[in-house]
Coordinates of C-alpha atoms in Angstrom, one line a residue:
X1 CA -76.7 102.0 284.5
X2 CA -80.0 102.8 284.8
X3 CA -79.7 104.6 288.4
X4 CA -77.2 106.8 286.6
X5 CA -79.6 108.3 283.8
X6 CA -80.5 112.3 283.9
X7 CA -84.3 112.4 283.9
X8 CA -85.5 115.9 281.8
X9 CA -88.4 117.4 279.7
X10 CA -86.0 117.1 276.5
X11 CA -86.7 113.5 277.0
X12 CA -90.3 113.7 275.5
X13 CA -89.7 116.4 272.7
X14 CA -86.8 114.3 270.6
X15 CA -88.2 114.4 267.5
X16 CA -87.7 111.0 266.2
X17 CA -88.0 108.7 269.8
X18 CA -90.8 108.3 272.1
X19 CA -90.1 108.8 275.7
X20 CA -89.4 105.1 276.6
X21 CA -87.1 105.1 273.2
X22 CA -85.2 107.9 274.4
X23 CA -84.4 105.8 277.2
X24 CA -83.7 102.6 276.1
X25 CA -81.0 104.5 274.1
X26 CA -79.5 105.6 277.1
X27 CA -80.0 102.2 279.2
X28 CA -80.5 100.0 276.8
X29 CA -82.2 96.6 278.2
X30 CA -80.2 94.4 276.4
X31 CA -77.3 95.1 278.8
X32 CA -79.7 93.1 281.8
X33 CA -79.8 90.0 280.4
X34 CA -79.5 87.3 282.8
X35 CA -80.2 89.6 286.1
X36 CA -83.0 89.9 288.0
X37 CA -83.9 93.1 285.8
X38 CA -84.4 90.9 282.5
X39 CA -87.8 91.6 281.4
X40 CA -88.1 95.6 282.4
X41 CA -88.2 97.9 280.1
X42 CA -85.9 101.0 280.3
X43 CA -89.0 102.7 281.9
X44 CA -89.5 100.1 284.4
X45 CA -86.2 100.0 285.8
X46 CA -86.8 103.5 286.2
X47 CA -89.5 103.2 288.4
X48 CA -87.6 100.8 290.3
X49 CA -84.9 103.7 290.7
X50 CA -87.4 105.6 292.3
X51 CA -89.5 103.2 294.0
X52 CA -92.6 104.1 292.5
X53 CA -95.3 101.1 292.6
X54 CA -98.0 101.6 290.4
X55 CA -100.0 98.3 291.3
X56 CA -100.2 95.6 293.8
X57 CA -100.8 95.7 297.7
X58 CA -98.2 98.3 298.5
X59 CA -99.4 100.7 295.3
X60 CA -98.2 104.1 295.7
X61 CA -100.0 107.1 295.7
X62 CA -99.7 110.1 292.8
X63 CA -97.5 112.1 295.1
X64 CA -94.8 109.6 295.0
X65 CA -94.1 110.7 291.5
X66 CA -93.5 114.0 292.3
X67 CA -91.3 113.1 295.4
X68 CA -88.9 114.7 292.9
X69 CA -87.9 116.6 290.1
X70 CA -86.7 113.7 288.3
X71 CA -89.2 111.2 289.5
X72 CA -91.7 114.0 288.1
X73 CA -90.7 113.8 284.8
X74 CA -91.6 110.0 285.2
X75 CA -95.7 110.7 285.8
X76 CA -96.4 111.6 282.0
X77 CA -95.3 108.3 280.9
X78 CA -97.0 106.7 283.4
X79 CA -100.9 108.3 281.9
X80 CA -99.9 107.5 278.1
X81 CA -99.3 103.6 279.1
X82 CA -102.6 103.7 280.7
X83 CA -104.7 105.4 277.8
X84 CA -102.9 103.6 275.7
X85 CA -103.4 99.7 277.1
X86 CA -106.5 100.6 277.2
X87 CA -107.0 101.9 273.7
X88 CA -105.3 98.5 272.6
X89 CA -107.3 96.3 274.7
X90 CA -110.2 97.1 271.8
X91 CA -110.0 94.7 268.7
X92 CA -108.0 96.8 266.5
X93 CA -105.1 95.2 266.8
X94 CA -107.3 91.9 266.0
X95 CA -108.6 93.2 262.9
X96 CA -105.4 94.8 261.4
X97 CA -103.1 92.8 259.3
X98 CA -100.3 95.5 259.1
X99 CA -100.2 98.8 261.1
X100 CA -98.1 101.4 259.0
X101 CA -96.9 104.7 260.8
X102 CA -97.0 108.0 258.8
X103 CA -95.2 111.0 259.7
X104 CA -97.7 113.7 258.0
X105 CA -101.5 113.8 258.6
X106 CA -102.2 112.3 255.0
X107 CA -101.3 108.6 253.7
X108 CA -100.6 107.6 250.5
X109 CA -100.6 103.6 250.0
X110 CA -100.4 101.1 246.9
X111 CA -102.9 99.7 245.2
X112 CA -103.1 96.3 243.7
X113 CA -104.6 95.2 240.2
X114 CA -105.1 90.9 240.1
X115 CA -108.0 90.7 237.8
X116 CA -106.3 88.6 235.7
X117 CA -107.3 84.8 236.5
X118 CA -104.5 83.1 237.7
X119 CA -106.1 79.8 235.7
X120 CA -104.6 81.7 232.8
X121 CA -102.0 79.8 230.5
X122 CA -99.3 80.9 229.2
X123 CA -98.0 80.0 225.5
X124 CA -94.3 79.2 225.7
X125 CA -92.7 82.7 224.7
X126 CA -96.2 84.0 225.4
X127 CA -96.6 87.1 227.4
X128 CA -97.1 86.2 231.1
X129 CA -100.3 87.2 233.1
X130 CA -99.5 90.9 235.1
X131 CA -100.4 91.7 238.6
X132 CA -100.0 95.5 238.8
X133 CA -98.8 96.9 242.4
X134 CA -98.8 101.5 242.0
X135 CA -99.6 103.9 244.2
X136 CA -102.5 105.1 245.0
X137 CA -103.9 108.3 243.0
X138 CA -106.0 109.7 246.6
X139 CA -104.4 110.2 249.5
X140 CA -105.9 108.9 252.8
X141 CA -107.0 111.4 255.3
X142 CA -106.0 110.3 258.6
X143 CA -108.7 111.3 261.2
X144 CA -107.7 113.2 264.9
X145 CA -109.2 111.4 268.0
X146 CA -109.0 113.3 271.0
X147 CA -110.0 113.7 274.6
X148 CA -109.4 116.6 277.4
X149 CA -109.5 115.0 280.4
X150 CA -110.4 117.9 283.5
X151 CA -108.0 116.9 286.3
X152 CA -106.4 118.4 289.3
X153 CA -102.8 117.3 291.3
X154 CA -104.6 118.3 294.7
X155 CA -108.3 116.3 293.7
X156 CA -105.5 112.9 292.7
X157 CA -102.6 113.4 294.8
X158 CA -103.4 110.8 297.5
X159 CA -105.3 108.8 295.4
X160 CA -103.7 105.1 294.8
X161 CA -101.9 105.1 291.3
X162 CA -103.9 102.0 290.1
X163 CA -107.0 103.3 290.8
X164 CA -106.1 106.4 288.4
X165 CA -104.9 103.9 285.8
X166 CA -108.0 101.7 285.5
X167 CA -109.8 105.5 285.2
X168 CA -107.2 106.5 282.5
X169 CA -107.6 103.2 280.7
X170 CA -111.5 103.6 280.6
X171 CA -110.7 106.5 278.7
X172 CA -107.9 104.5 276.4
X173 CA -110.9 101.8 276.0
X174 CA -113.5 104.3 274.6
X175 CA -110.8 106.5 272.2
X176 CA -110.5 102.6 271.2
X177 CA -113.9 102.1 270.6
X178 CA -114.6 104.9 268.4
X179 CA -111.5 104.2 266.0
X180 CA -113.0 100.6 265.8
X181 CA -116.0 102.7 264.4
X182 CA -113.7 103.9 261.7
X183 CA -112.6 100.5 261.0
X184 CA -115.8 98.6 261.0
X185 CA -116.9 101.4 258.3
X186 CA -114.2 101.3 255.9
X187 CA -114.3 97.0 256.2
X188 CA -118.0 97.6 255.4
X189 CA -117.4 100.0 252.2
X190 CA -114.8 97.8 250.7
X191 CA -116.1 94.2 251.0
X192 CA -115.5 92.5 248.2
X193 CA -119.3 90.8 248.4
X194 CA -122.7 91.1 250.7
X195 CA -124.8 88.8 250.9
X196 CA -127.8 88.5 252.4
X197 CA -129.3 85.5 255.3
X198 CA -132.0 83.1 254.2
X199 CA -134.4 84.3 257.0
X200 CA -135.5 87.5 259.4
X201 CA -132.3 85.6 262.0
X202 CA -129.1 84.6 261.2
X203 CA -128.7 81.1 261.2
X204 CA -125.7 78.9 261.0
X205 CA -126.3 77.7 257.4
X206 CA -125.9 81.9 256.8
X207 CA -122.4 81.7 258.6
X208 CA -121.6 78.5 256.1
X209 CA -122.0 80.3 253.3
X210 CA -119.9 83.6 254.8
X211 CA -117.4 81.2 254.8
X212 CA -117.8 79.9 251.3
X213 CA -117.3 82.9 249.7
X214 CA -113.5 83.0 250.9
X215 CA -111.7 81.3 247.9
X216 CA -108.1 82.4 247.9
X217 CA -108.1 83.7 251.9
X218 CA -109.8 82.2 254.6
X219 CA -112.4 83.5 256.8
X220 CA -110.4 83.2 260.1
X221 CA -112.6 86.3 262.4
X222 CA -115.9 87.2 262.3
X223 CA -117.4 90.6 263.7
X224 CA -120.7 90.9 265.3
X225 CA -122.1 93.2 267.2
X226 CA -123.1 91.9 271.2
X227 CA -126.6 90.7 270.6
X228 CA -125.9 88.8 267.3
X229 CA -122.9 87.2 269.1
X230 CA -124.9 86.0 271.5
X231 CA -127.8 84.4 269.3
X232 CA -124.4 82.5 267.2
X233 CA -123.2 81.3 270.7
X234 CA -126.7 79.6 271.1
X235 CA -126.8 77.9 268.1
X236 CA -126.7 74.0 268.5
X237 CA -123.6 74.0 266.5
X238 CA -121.4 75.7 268.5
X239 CA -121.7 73.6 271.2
X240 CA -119.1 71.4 270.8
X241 CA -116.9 74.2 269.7
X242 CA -117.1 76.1 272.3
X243 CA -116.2 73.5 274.7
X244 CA -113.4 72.9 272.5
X245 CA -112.2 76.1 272.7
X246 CA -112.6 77.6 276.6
X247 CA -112.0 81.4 276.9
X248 CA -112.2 81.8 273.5
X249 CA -115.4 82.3 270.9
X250 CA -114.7 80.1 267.7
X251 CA -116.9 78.9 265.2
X252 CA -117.1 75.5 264.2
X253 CA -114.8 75.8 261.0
X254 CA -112.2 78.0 262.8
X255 CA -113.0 81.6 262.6
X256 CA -113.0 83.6 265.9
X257 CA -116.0 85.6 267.0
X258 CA -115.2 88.8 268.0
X259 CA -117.6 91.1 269.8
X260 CA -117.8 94.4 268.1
X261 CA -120.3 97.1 269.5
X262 CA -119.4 99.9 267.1
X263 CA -121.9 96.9 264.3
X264 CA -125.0 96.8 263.9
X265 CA -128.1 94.0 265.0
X266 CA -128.2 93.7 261.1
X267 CA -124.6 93.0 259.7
X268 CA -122.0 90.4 260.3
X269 CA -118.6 90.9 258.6
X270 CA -116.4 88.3 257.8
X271 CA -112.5 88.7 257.4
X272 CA -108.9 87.3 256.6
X273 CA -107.6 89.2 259.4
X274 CA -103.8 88.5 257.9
X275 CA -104.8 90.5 254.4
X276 CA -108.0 92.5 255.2
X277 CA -107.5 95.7 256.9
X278 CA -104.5 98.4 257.1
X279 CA -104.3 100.6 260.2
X280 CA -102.2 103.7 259.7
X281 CA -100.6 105.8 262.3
X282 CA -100.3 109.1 262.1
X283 CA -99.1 109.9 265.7
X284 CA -98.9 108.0 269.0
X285 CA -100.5 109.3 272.0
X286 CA -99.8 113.4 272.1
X287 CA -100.2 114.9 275.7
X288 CA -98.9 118.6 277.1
X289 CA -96.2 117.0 278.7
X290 CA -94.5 120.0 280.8
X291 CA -97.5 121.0 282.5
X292 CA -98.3 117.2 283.8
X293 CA -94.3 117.0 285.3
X294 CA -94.8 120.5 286.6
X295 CA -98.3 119.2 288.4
X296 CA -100.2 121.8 286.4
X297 CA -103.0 118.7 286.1
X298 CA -106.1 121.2 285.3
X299 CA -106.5 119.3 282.1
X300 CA -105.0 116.4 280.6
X301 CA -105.2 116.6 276.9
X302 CA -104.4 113.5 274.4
X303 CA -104.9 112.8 271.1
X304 CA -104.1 110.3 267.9
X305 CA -104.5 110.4 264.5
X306 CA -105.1 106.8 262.6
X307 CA -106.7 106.3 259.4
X308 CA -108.0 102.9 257.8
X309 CA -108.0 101.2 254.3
X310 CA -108.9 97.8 252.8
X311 CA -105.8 96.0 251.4
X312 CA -107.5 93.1 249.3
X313 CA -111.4 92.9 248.5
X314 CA -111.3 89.0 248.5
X315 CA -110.7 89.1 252.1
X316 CA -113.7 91.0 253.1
X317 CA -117.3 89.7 253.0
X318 CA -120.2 91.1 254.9
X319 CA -123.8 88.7 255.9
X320 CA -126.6 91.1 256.1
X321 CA -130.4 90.1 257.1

């Protein structure tokens, strides 16, 4: 049970299981099914050991972690999960159709060759049309994002442990940001068309004809940056849409708007978010682990690698004015 599990360093430096999958493999959740602990992960029940509340009206404070030497090895957890919810609250995750990990700092995918028409027929005995799959000849570089974060146990000791989370996850939101960057670039590069509006604005007839240029795939999210998402929100057409649609941008034909800051005033891309865009993984979250359960907090170091590529051309098209 999970009141019975030894909490150690070792935990973070297995060399094929996160932290939280180092646990589970000790206290595995499926073993709570059907009692009040259903839904926790191994990592939550741990807090729950310890009686660590990290939000709500009765939030603990940083110290509680460090109540003791087990519950201290607890606290590094505790900062990936915020840098990281916040890293995923950014639309990468919208925008990916597969995310691939990779265990070395380089990526080597497949390509795809179907410039053959499928309209093609084939002669009975004939040869039959060929879609090539190979791997790629280049390797993909995957790029290092990083952050030192300058921190001190006495400066956060009695500060509430949801108030250092929202902080952490600011931080989590702009590491996002910037890999968005990355994937707005490589969407741009490997479009499989551009073409341009009719006038100096975007207009909703430009938007029509985004969409008309998705023949196999379908133009389900479109990325514009915060001032061109306003002006389409405007326009008289998506009026009734967005009344159809509370909480939730969508374009008339059924594409989702998605506000992308990292694009410019001057582009609009266009995506089949289910075949555009492969995110690849390098690592997960890396942070100096011994020194934050020892409460040596004079800096918090994180990084991850991730890399992008285009899977299928078709599904990318970019409206430029």
């Amino acid at each position: 049970m999970y009141n019975n599990i030894r909490l150690e360093k070792g935990l973070y430096h297995l060399s094929d299981k996160s932290f939280t999958e180092a646990l589970e493999a000790l206290d595995p959740s499926s073993q709570y099914e059907d009692t009040p602990l259903a839904g926790l992960d191994a990592y939550e029940r741990q807090l729950k050991r310890f009686d660590i509340r990290i939000s709500g009206k009765s939030c603990d404070r940083v110290e509680k972690f460090f109540t003791t030497t087990e519950s201290a090895v607890l606290f590094p957890e505790f900062i990936r999960r915020a840098i990281r919810q916040g890293i995923d609250s950014s639309v990468v995750s919208d925008i990916s159709a597969v995310q691939t990990v990779c265990s070395s700092s380089q990526y080597l995918g497949c390509a795809i060759d179907d410039s053959v028409s499928y309209d093609t027929v084939t002669a009975q005995k004939g040869d039959l049309p060929v879609t090539e799959i190979t791997e790629q000849t280049s390797p993909l570089a995957l790029t290092k994002y990083a952050r030192a974060v300058h921190i001190s146990y006495e400066a956060v000791r009695k500060q509430r442990l949801d108030v250092l989370a929202v902080m952490l996850r600011s931080v989590g939101i702009k590491l996002g940001n910037a890999i968005v960057k990355a994937a707005v670039a490589v969407l741009k590069t490997g479009a499989g068309s551009s073409i341009s509006a009719a006038g100096s604005d975007f207009a909703y007839s430009d938007l029509a004809e985004l969409c008309g240029k998705f023949k196999d795939f379908n133009l389900n999210t479109v990325l514009a940056s915060p001032s061109v998402l306003a002006g389409i929100l405007t326009m008289e057409q998506m009026l009734e849409s967005s009344s159809e649609n509370a909480g939730e941008a969508m374009l008339p034909f059924g594409a989702r708007l998605l506000k992308t800051a990292q694009l410019d005033d001057n582009t609009i891309i266009g995506i089949d978010r289910d075949f555009a865009l492969e995110m690849i993984t390098g690592t997960d979250l890396i942070m100096e682990t011994d020194k934050l359960i020892d409460s040596q907090l004079s800096t918090i170091t994180v990084s991850v690698q991730t890399g992008f590529r285009t899977i299928m051309k078709d599904a990318v098209h970019i409206l430029t004015k």
